[in-house]
mmCIF file of C-alpha atoms in Angstrom:
data_model
loop_
_atom_site.group_PDB
_atom_site.id
_atom_site.type_symbol
_atom_site.label_atom_id
_atom_site.label_comp_id
_atom_site.label_asym_id
_atom_site.label_seq_id
_atom_site.Cartn_x
_atom_site.Cartn_y
_atom_site.Cartn_z
ATOM 1 C CA MET A 931 141.322 96.468 120.255
ATOM 2 C CA GLY A 932 139.823 95.979 123.741
ATOM 3 C CA GLU A 933 136.792 93.994 124.782
ATOM 4 C CA PRO A 934 133.434 95.283 123.432
ATOM 5 C CA THR A 935 131.623 97.547 125.892
ATOM 6 C CA LEU A 936 128.055 98.535 126.638
ATOM 7 C CA HIS A 937 128.757 101.791 124.763
ATOM 8 C CA ASP A 938 129.767 99.807 121.678
ATOM 9 C CA VAL A 939 126.521 97.840 121.722
ATOM 10 C CA ALA A 940 124.429 100.989 122.119
ATOM 11 C CA ALA A 941 126.250 102.840 119.328
ATOM 12 C CA ARG A 942 125.989 99.973 116.856
ATOM 13 C CA ALA A 943 122.318 99.265 117.652
ATOM 14 C CA GLY A 944 121.453 102.976 117.538
ATOM 15 C CA VAL A 945 119.914 103.012 121.023
ATOM 16 C CA SER A 946 120.752 104.410 124.420
ATOM 17 C CA ILE A 947 122.908 102.644 126.999
ATOM 18 C CA LYS A 948 119.819 102.487 129.221
ATOM 19 C CA THR A 949 117.968 100.545 126.507
ATOM 20 C CA VAL A 950 120.813 98.029 126.205
ATOM 21 C CA SER A 951 120.809 97.650 129.980
ATOM 22 C CA ASN A 952 117.058 97.019 130.002
ATOM 23 C CA VAL A 953 117.423 94.317 127.341
ATOM 24 C CA LEU A 954 120.229 92.622 129.277
ATOM 25 C CA ARG A 955 118.183 92.690 132.483
ATOM 26 C CA GLY A 956 115.065 91.380 130.744
ATOM 27 C CA VAL A 957 113.035 94.527 131.431
ATOM 28 C CA THR A 958 110.999 93.965 128.284
ATOM 29 C CA GLY A 959 108.109 96.288 129.146
ATOM 30 C CA LYS A 960 110.284 99.311 128.411
ATOM 31 C CA VAL A 961 111.691 98.057 125.106
ATOM 32 C CA SER A 962 109.876 97.068 121.915
ATOM 33 C CA ALA A 963 110.361 93.541 120.616
ATOM 34 C CA GLU A 964 111.991 94.888 117.449
ATOM 35 C CA THR A 965 114.491 96.993 119.415
ATOM 36 C CA ALA A 966 115.285 94.140 121.800
ATOM 37 C CA ALA A 967 115.940 91.822 118.855
ATOM 38 C CA ARG A 968 118.274 94.390 117.283
ATOM 39 C CA VAL A 969 120.214 94.824 120.528
ATOM 40 C CA LEU A 970 120.553 91.063 121.011
ATOM 41 C CA GLN A 971 121.746 90.690 117.418
ATOM 42 C CA VAL A 972 124.464 93.304 117.973
ATOM 43 C CA ILE A 973 125.498 91.608 121.226
ATOM 44 C CA GLU A 974 126.021 88.400 119.275
ATOM 45 C CA GLU A 975 127.780 90.094 116.368
ATOM 46 C CA ILE A 976 130.415 91.847 118.464
ATOM 47 C CA ASN A 977 130.552 89.092 121.126
ATOM 48 C CA TYR A 978 129.784 91.456 124.006
ATOM 49 C CA ARG A 979 129.922 89.921 127.478
ATOM 50 C CA PRO A 980 128.594 91.867 130.474
ATOM 51 C CA ASN A 981 130.920 92.772 133.324
ATOM 52 C CA LEU A 982 129.356 90.509 135.936
ATOM 53 C CA SER A 983 131.185 91.947 138.910
ATOM 54 C CA ALA A 984 130.105 95.492 138.069
ATOM 55 C CA ARG A 985 126.555 94.334 137.480
ATOM 56 C CA ARG A 986 126.424 92.711 140.889
ATOM 57 C CA LEU A 987 127.802 95.776 142.638
ATOM 58 C CA ARG A 988 125.067 97.916 141.073
ATOM 59 C CA SER A 989 122.076 95.623 141.554
ATOM 60 C CA GLY A 990 123.033 93.031 144.135
ATOM 61 C CA ARG A 991 122.271 90.411 141.451
ATOM 62 C CA SER A 992 124.621 88.717 139.016
ATOM 63 C CA ASN A 993 121.958 87.192 136.737
ATOM 64 C CA VAL A 994 124.243 84.179 136.368
ATOM 65 C CA VAL A 995 122.920 80.621 136.508
ATOM 66 C CA ALA A 996 124.602 77.296 135.833
ATOM 67 C CA LEU A 997 123.744 74.155 133.900
ATOM 68 C CA ALA A 998 125.452 70.916 134.970
ATOM 69 C CA VAL A 999 125.343 67.861 132.692
ATOM 70 C CA PRO A 1000 127.267 64.568 132.748
ATOM 71 C CA ASP A 1001 128.848 64.579 129.290
ATOM 72 C CA LEU A 1002 128.831 67.260 126.605
ATOM 73 C CA ARG A 1003 130.190 64.756 124.085
ATOM 74 C CA ASN A 1004 126.795 63.045 124.268
ATOM 75 C CA PRO A 1005 124.680 64.759 121.571
ATOM 76 C CA TYR A 1006 121.609 64.699 123.816
ATOM 77 C CA PHE A 1007 123.252 66.834 126.491
ATOM 78 C CA ALA A 1008 124.836 69.072 123.859
ATOM 79 C CA GLU A 1009 121.388 69.797 122.432
ATOM 80 C CA VAL A 1010 119.968 70.357 125.914
ATOM 81 C CA ALA A 1011 122.790 72.822 126.633
ATOM 82 C CA THR A 1012 122.201 74.724 123.392
ATOM 83 C CA ALA A 1013 118.503 75.112 124.159
ATOM 84 C CA MET A 1014 119.239 76.188 127.762
ATOM 85 C CA ILE A 1015 121.714 78.869 126.641
ATOM 86 C CA SER A 1016 119.077 80.376 124.356
ATOM 87 C CA ALA A 1017 116.333 80.218 126.997
ATOM 88 C CA ALA A 1018 118.565 81.830 129.640
ATOM 89 C CA ARG A 1019 119.653 84.576 127.249
ATOM 90 C CA ARG A 1020 116.036 85.380 126.366
ATOM 91 C CA ALA A 1021 115.336 85.749 130.084
ATOM 92 C CA GLY A 1022 118.304 88.077 130.566
ATOM 93 C CA TYR A 1023 120.596 85.559 132.274
ATOM 94 C CA THR A 1024 124.111 84.359 131.589
ATOM 95 C CA LEU A 1025 124.388 80.568 131.655
ATOM 96 C CA LEU A 1026 127.575 78.813 132.724
ATOM 97 C CA ILE A 1027 127.990 75.149 131.776
ATOM 98 C CA GLU A 1028 129.653 72.543 133.966
ATOM 99 C CA GLU A 1029 130.455 68.979 132.880
ATOM 100 C CA THR A 1030 130.302 66.604 135.851
ATOM 101 C CA GLY A 1031 131.339 63.359 134.199
ATOM 102 C CA GLY A 1032 128.540 61.648 136.108
ATOM 103 C CA ASN A 1033 130.646 61.876 139.263
ATOM 104 C CA ALA A 1034 128.619 62.158 142.492
ATOM 105 C CA GLU A 1035 131.043 64.566 144.166
ATOM 106 C CA ASP A 1036 131.131 66.867 141.157
ATOM 107 C CA GLU A 1037 127.339 66.740 140.893
ATOM 108 C CA LEU A 1038 126.998 67.733 144.550
ATOM 109 C CA ASN A 1039 129.435 70.590 143.962
ATOM 110 C CA ALA A 1040 127.265 71.731 141.045
ATOM 111 C CA ALA A 1041 124.085 71.465 143.151
ATOM 112 C CA GLU A 1042 125.750 73.823 145.653
ATOM 113 C CA GLY A 1043 126.328 76.415 142.934
ATOM 114 C CA LEU A 1044 129.933 75.372 142.242
ATOM 115 C CA ARG A 1045 130.831 77.295 145.404
ATOM 116 C CA ASP A 1046 130.716 80.441 143.285
ATOM 117 C CA PRO A 1047 128.817 83.369 144.870
ATOM 118 C CA LEU A 1048 127.988 84.732 141.408
ATOM 119 C CA ILE A 1049 125.838 81.693 140.590
ATOM 120 C CA GLU A 1050 122.278 82.330 141.727
ATOM 121 C CA GLY A 1051 120.651 79.075 140.623
ATOM 122 C CA VAL A 1052 121.421 75.707 139.071
ATOM 123 C CA ILE A 1053 119.806 73.444 136.486
ATOM 124 C CA MET A 1054 121.273 69.954 136.640
ATOM 125 C CA ALA A 1055 120.944 66.550 135.004
ATOM 126 C CA PRO A 1056 122.202 64.230 137.780
ATOM 127 C CA LEU A 1057 123.480 60.758 137.066
ATOM 128 C CA ALA A 1058 125.145 59.469 140.246
ATOM 129 C CA LEU A 1059 123.994 61.832 142.980
ATOM 130 C CA ASP A 1060 122.159 60.183 145.870
ATOM 131 C CA PRO A 1061 119.021 62.093 147.005
ATOM 132 C CA ARG A 1062 120.348 61.952 150.578
ATOM 133 C CA GLN A 1063 123.389 63.938 149.433
ATOM 134 C CA LEU A 1064 121.113 66.639 148.053
ATOM 135 C CA ASP A 1065 119.505 66.953 151.480
ATOM 136 C CA ARG A 1066 122.932 67.719 152.932
ATOM 137 C CA ARG A 1067 123.865 70.494 150.522
ATOM 138 C CA GLY A 1068 126.104 73.051 152.178
ATOM 139 C CA ARG A 1069 124.761 75.883 150.019
ATOM 140 C CA THR A 1070 121.113 75.581 149.048
ATOM 141 C CA VAL A 1071 120.895 77.588 145.844
ATOM 142 C CA PRO A 1072 117.615 77.352 143.901
ATOM 143 C CA LEU A 1073 117.693 74.069 141.998
ATOM 144 C CA VAL A 1074 115.939 72.535 138.991
ATOM 145 C CA LEU A 1075 116.641 68.903 138.099
ATOM 146 C CA LEU A 1076 116.260 67.362 134.644
ATOM 147 C CA GLY A 1077 115.064 63.774 134.518
ATOM 148 C CA GLU A 1078 112.935 61.356 136.473
ATOM 149 C CA HIS A 1079 111.531 62.367 139.878
ATOM 150 C CA ASP A 1080 113.689 60.628 142.481
ATOM 151 C CA TYR A 1081 114.096 63.449 145.007
ATOM 152 C CA ASP A 1082 111.359 65.184 147.026
ATOM 153 C CA GLY A 1083 113.321 68.164 148.330
ATOM 154 C CA ASP A 1084 112.686 71.814 147.529
ATOM 155 C CA CYS A 1085 113.463 71.765 143.831
ATOM 156 C CA ASP A 1086 111.703 71.222 140.528
ATOM 157 C CA HIS A 1087 111.928 68.222 138.211
ATOM 158 C CA VAL A 1088 111.521 69.070 134.527
ATOM 159 C CA MET A 1089 110.910 65.872 132.612
ATOM 160 C CA PHE A 1090 108.637 64.130 130.172
ATOM 161 C CA ASP A 1091 106.652 60.937 130.641
ATOM 162 C CA ASN A 1092 109.323 58.328 129.907
ATOM 163 C CA LEU A 1093 107.023 55.411 130.722
ATOM 164 C CA THR A 1094 104.225 56.499 128.375
ATOM 165 C CA ALA A 1095 106.644 57.548 125.637
ATOM 166 C CA SER A 1096 108.417 54.188 125.763
ATOM 167 C CA GLN A 1097 105.090 52.402 125.720
ATOM 168 C CA GLN A 1098 104.113 54.391 122.619
ATOM 169 C CA MET A 1099 107.366 53.535 120.876
ATOM 170 C CA THR A 1100 107.002 49.819 121.599
ATOM 171 C CA ALA A 1101 103.362 49.898 120.471
ATOM 172 C CA HIS A 1102 104.504 51.545 117.225
ATOM 173 C CA LEU A 1103 106.942 48.685 116.623
ATOM 174 C CA VAL A 1104 104.208 46.139 117.288
ATOM 175 C CA GLU A 1105 101.886 47.970 114.882
ATOM 176 C CA GLN A 1106 104.603 47.748 112.220
ATOM 177 C CA GLY A 1107 104.508 43.963 112.544
ATOM 178 C CA TYR A 1108 107.543 43.417 114.781
ATOM 179 C CA ARG A 1109 107.170 40.678 117.376
ATOM 180 C CA ARG A 1110 110.653 39.822 118.728
ATOM 181 C CA ILE A 1111 111.614 43.261 119.983
ATOM 182 C CA ALA A 1112 114.977 43.463 121.737
ATOM 183 C CA VAL A 1113 115.841 46.428 123.955
ATOM 184 C CA ILE A 1114 119.230 48.026 124.498
ATOM 185 C CA GLY A 1115 119.545 50.209 127.575
ATOM 186 C CA ARG A 1116 118.345 48.088 130.495
ATOM 187 C CA GLN A 1117 120.433 48.861 133.563
ATOM 188 C CA ASP A 1118 121.208 47.041 136.781
ATOM 189 C CA ALA A 1119 121.995 49.980 139.049
ATOM 190 C CA PRO A 1120 120.765 51.881 142.136
ATOM 191 C CA PRO A 1121 117.319 53.427 141.563
ATOM 192 C CA GLN A 1122 118.532 57.022 141.444
ATOM 193 C CA ALA A 1123 121.119 56.211 138.767
ATOM 194 C CA ALA A 1124 118.791 54.223 136.519
ATOM 195 C CA ALA A 1125 115.384 55.838 137.050
ATOM 196 C CA MET A 1126 115.069 56.939 133.423
ATOM 197 C CA ALA A 1127 116.099 53.534 132.052
ATOM 198 C CA ALA A 1128 113.688 51.828 134.458
ATOM 199 C CA MET A 1129 110.763 53.948 133.227
ATOM 200 C CA ARG A 1130 111.571 53.226 129.589
ATOM 201 C CA PHE A 1131 111.968 49.535 130.331
ATOM 202 C CA ASN A 1132 108.637 49.457 132.194
ATOM 203 C CA GLY A 1133 106.927 51.143 129.255
ATOM 204 C CA TYR A 1134 108.389 48.532 126.921
ATOM 205 C CA ARG A 1135 107.183 45.684 129.160
ATOM 206 C CA ARG A 1136 103.733 47.230 129.472
ATOM 207 C CA ALA A 1137 103.310 47.542 125.696
ATOM 208 C CA LEU A 1138 104.455 43.950 125.166
ATOM 209 C CA GLY A 1139 101.867 42.770 127.691
ATOM 210 C CA GLU A 1140 99.094 44.783 126.050
ATOM 211 C CA ALA A 1141 100.004 43.224 122.702
ATOM 212 C CA GLY A 1142 99.994 39.711 124.173
ATOM 213 C CA LEU A 1143 103.735 39.283 123.555
ATOM 214 C CA ALA A 1144 105.965 37.459 126.019
ATOM 215 C CA TYR A 1145 108.982 39.211 127.506
ATOM 216 C CA ASP A 1146 112.265 37.416 126.830
ATOM 217 C CA GLN A 1147 115.042 38.546 129.170
ATOM 218 C CA ARG A 1148 117.646 37.343 126.683
ATOM 219 C CA LEU A 1149 116.512 40.160 124.400
ATOM 220 C CA ALA A 1150 117.308 42.790 127.072
ATOM 221 C CA PRO A 1151 121.048 42.769 127.837
ATOM 222 C CA VAL A 1152 122.185 44.909 130.777
ATOM 223 C CA ILE A 1153 124.602 47.765 130.098
ATOM 224 C CA PRO A 1154 126.506 49.884 132.658
ATOM 225 C CA THR A 1155 124.832 53.045 133.943
ATOM 226 C CA SER A 1156 127.564 55.340 132.658
ATOM 227 C CA ALA A 1157 127.898 53.654 129.276
ATOM 228 C CA TYR A 1158 125.103 55.221 127.228
ATOM 229 C CA GLY A 1159 127.091 55.736 124.051
ATOM 230 C CA LYS A 1160 127.666 54.355 120.570
ATOM 231 C CA ALA A 1161 130.230 51.793 121.727
ATOM 232 C CA ALA A 1162 127.819 50.383 124.307
ATOM 233 C CA GLY A 1163 125.058 50.182 121.712
ATOM 234 C CA ALA A 1164 127.318 48.312 119.313
ATOM 235 C CA GLU A 1165 128.490 45.917 122.031
ATOM 236 C CA ALA A 1166 124.967 45.147 123.253
ATOM 237 C CA ALA A 1167 123.707 44.569 119.706
ATOM 238 C CA GLU A 1168 126.663 42.273 119.057
ATOM 239 C CA GLN A 1169 125.747 40.238 122.160
ATOM 240 C CA ILE A 1170 122.208 39.815 120.858
ATOM 241 C CA PHE A 1171 123.368 38.809 117.370
ATOM 242 C CA GLU A 1172 126.009 36.397 118.729
ATOM 243 C CA ARG A 1173 123.395 34.536 120.750
ATOM 244 C CA GLY A 1174 121.444 33.826 117.587
ATOM 245 C CA LEU A 1175 118.279 35.262 119.113
ATOM 246 C CA LYS A 1176 117.127 36.755 115.785
ATOM 247 C CA PRO A 1177 115.173 39.804 116.953
ATOM 248 C CA ASP A 1178 113.138 41.475 114.248
ATOM 249 C CA ALA A 1179 113.500 44.890 115.932
ATOM 250 C CA LEU A 1180 115.958 46.670 118.210
ATOM 251 C CA TYR A 1181 114.569 49.391 120.482
ATOM 252 C CA CYS A 1182 117.348 51.450 122.070
ATOM 253 C CA PHE A 1183 116.819 53.715 125.081
ATOM 254 C CA ALA A 1184 119.023 56.429 123.518
ATOM 255 C CA ASP A 1185 119.721 57.448 119.932
ATOM 256 C CA VAL A 1186 123.474 57.065 120.470
ATOM 257 C CA LEU A 1187 122.878 53.421 121.448
ATOM 258 C CA ALA A 1188 120.851 52.946 118.267
ATOM 259 C CA ILE A 1189 123.589 54.440 116.099
ATOM 260 C CA GLY A 1190 126.104 52.032 117.654
ATOM 261 C CA ALA A 1191 123.727 49.120 117.107
ATOM 262 C CA LEU A 1192 123.300 50.157 113.485
ATOM 263 C CA ARG A 1193 127.066 49.896 112.996
ATOM 264 C CA ALA A 1194 127.242 46.452 114.621
ATOM 265 C CA ALA A 1195 124.447 45.219 112.375
ATOM 266 C CA HIS A 1196 126.156 46.628 109.284
ATOM 267 C CA CYS A 1197 129.335 44.722 110.147
ATOM 268 C CA ARG A 1198 127.257 41.519 110.075
ATOM 269 C CA GLY A 1199 125.647 42.359 106.749
ATOM 270 C CA LEU A 1200 122.331 43.280 108.359
ATOM 271 C CA HIS A 1201 120.483 46.435 107.408
ATOM 272 C CA ALA A 1202 117.515 48.358 108.795
ATOM 273 C CA PRO A 1203 114.691 48.372 107.982
ATOM 274 C CA GLU A 1204 115.101 45.484 105.499
ATOM 275 C CA ASP A 1205 116.392 42.955 108.066
ATOM 276 C CA PHE A 1206 115.195 44.471 111.339
ATOM 277 C CA GLY A 1207 113.456 47.544 112.665
ATOM 278 C CA LEU A 1208 115.461 50.064 114.668
ATOM 279 C CA ALA A 1209 114.207 52.720 117.092
ATOM 280 C CA GLY A 1210 115.925 55.151 119.420
ATOM 281 C CA PHE A 1211 115.091 57.746 122.033
ATOM 282 C CA ASP A 1212 116.137 61.407 122.502
ATOM 283 C CA GLY A 1213 115.516 62.943 119.080
ATOM 284 C CA ILE A 1214 119.100 64.098 118.468
ATOM 285 C CA GLU A 1215 119.823 65.873 115.195
ATOM 286 C CA GLU A 1216 122.212 63.124 114.061
ATOM 287 C CA GLY A 1217 119.317 60.683 113.809
ATOM 288 C CA ARG A 1218 117.846 62.669 110.915
ATOM 289 C CA PHE A 1219 120.964 61.977 108.851
ATOM 290 C CA THR A 1220 121.743 58.322 109.588
ATOM 291 C CA ILE A 1221 121.062 55.717 106.906
ATOM 292 C CA PRO A 1222 118.262 54.909 107.452
ATOM 293 C CA THR A 1223 116.905 57.935 109.263
ATOM 294 C CA LEU A 1224 116.109 56.980 112.853
ATOM 295 C CA THR A 1225 112.653 56.584 114.360
ATOM 296 C CA THR A 1226 112.837 58.108 117.830
ATOM 297 C CA ILE A 1227 111.069 59.722 120.766
ATOM 298 C CA ALA A 1228 111.976 63.388 120.371
ATOM 299 C CA PRO A 1229 111.699 65.670 123.413
ATOM 300 C CA ASP A 1230 110.881 69.295 122.672
ATOM 301 C CA TYR A 1231 114.231 70.795 123.728
ATOM 302 C CA VAL A 1232 112.977 74.363 123.439
ATOM 303 C CA ASP A 1233 110.000 73.601 125.677
ATOM 304 C CA MET A 1234 112.217 71.752 128.155
ATOM 305 C CA ALA A 1235 114.675 74.641 128.375
ATOM 306 C CA SER A 1236 111.970 77.286 128.674
ATOM 307 C CA LEU A 1237 110.216 75.396 131.473
ATOM 308 C CA ALA A 1238 113.472 74.784 133.356
ATOM 309 C CA VAL A 1239 114.736 78.361 133.110
ATOM 310 C CA ASN A 1240 111.366 79.864 134.014
ATOM 311 C CA ALA A 1241 111.001 77.530 137.005
ATOM 312 C CA LEU A 1242 114.490 78.432 138.212
ATOM 313 C CA ILE A 1243 113.848 82.171 137.872
ATOM 314 C CA GLU A 1244 110.587 81.780 139.787
ATOM 315 C CA ARG A 1245 112.484 80.072 142.608
ATOM 316 C CA MET A 1246 115.220 82.706 142.631
ATOM 317 C CA GLU A 1247 112.751 85.581 142.740
ATOM 318 C CA SER A 1248 110.150 84.112 145.108
ATOM 319 C CA ALA A 1249 109.909 85.734 148.536
ATOM 320 C CA VAL A 1250 108.466 82.537 150.002
ATOM 321 C CA PRO A 1251 109.732 78.942 149.788
ATOM 322 C CA ILE A 1252 108.427 76.863 146.890
ATOM 323 C CA GLY A 1253 107.852 73.160 147.431
ATOM 324 C CA HIS A 1254 108.702 70.367 145.064
ATOM 325 C CA ARG A 1255 107.104 70.451 141.617
ATOM 326 C CA ASP A 1256 107.068 67.982 138.711
ATOM 327 C CA ILE A 1257 106.916 69.838 135.390
ATOM 328 C CA LEU A 1258 106.238 67.923 132.180
ATOM 329 C CA CYS A 1259 107.606 69.033 128.829
ATOM 330 C CA ARG A 1260 106.376 68.030 125.376
ATOM 331 C CA TYR A 1261 107.702 65.234 123.192
ATOM 332 C CA GLU A 1262 106.745 63.468 119.986
ATOM 333 C CA LEU A 1263 107.073 60.061 118.365
ATOM 334 C CA ALA A 1264 109.032 60.800 115.184
ATOM 335 C CA VAL A 1265 108.495 57.943 112.714
ATOM 336 C CA ARG A 1266 111.242 57.717 110.114
ATOM 337 C CA GLU A 1267 112.735 55.156 107.748
ATOM 338 C CA SER A 1268 114.255 52.747 110.285
ATOM 339 C CA THR A 1269 110.900 51.236 111.334
ATOM 340 C CA GLN A 1270 109.169 51.250 107.959
ATOM 341 C CA PRO A 1271 110.153 47.987 106.221
ATOM 342 C CA GLY A 1272 108.062 48.769 103.170
ATOM 343 C CA LEU A 1273 109.835 52.065 102.584
ATOM 344 C CA ARG A 1274 112.952 52.183 100.416
ATOM 345 C CA THR A 1275 115.695 53.937 102.389
ATOM 346 C CA GLY A 1276 116.118 57.463 101.128
ATOM 347 C CA ALA A 1277 112.735 57.500 99.378
ATOM 348 C CA PRO A 1278 110.445 60.429 100.214
ATOM 349 C CA SER A 1279 107.511 59.747 102.496
ATOM 350 C CA ALA A 1280 105.049 61.803 104.457
ATOM 351 C CA GLY A 1281 107.273 63.269 107.144
ATOM 352 C CA ALA A 1282 109.645 60.278 107.172
ATOM 353 C CA SER A 1283 112.919 62.108 106.826
ATOM 354 C CA ALA A 1284 111.964 65.074 108.955
ATOM 355 C CA GLY A 1285 110.062 63.121 111.595
ATOM 356 C CA ALA A 1286 106.315 62.614 111.452
ATOM 357 C CA ARG A 1287 104.492 64.008 114.474
ATOM 358 C CA VAL A 1288 102.632 60.857 115.385
ATOM 359 C CA ALA A 1289 102.082 61.627 119.058
ATOM 360 C CA ALA A 1290 102.704 64.747 121.099
ATOM 361 C CA VAL A 1291 102.098 65.300 124.781
#
């Protein structure tokens, strides 16, 4: 049996080929929401993929965009990618995904549209790319960056307020009675590579100051820029425990760091929240199933993806240049078992296991 065709989609959905075409191109004014949903369901069921070359010959447009992220093994970027695929599909675009490995040359290649004429725009989460390199792009495709604003060129930054969110998380730990709050995620790196970590660290310092608590550098070990993972979290937590510093809470700048720290603590016979509070950042799905469930700052991935895709489409379709824009997406402080010392792990509480919406911006 050959590849599914446009005719197959139309026949199975009980609509005309023109209707299927309108759905694929995002011409929603000519198709009811119910019909569009049925067509999209059939497309998924039979795994139909448009013939991009033929589409471009007919319209002069490919409706193909790319998402470039450092590491798809990192659950955060995997969840970002999933949300972006859905947002692009709803807008009538095909999304290609590129893994850069956090390599500056590969990130620059992605920012130039992977040198693929079919790619009309790029959404990218840069890790190592110097802003000066972006200024020298050989092919200036419309560009949306994810993460902290560290480049003023003609692109958009879709982000959330890392400084305020980190301040809120630290304040939550203080409110829970924690006083010696260690942080895992501080980085000693060039500004463009560590902008996110710097904002989260500044928010932590600000909340400590507001609570009248002294900052102790020994409670903030430095980890490599490219090492945000479970192993790095375990290693940093082990350093803190080995020094005998006795923190009563660990605040990690990524959920994967927190999960690693949880393992290191377990190996020493320490358990959260009985022996120490534990908090993460990123709101990955895995944190809802750790023991204990993980308190975290949870970005709204759907909102992030929708804002990024819509901003990119606006840039691709605009007849006039669009200057730089900072676009904020929503997030929430999800309070779960790991920062509630009075709560028996696994016991039901108001929103504890699913994530209480304490603060949303």
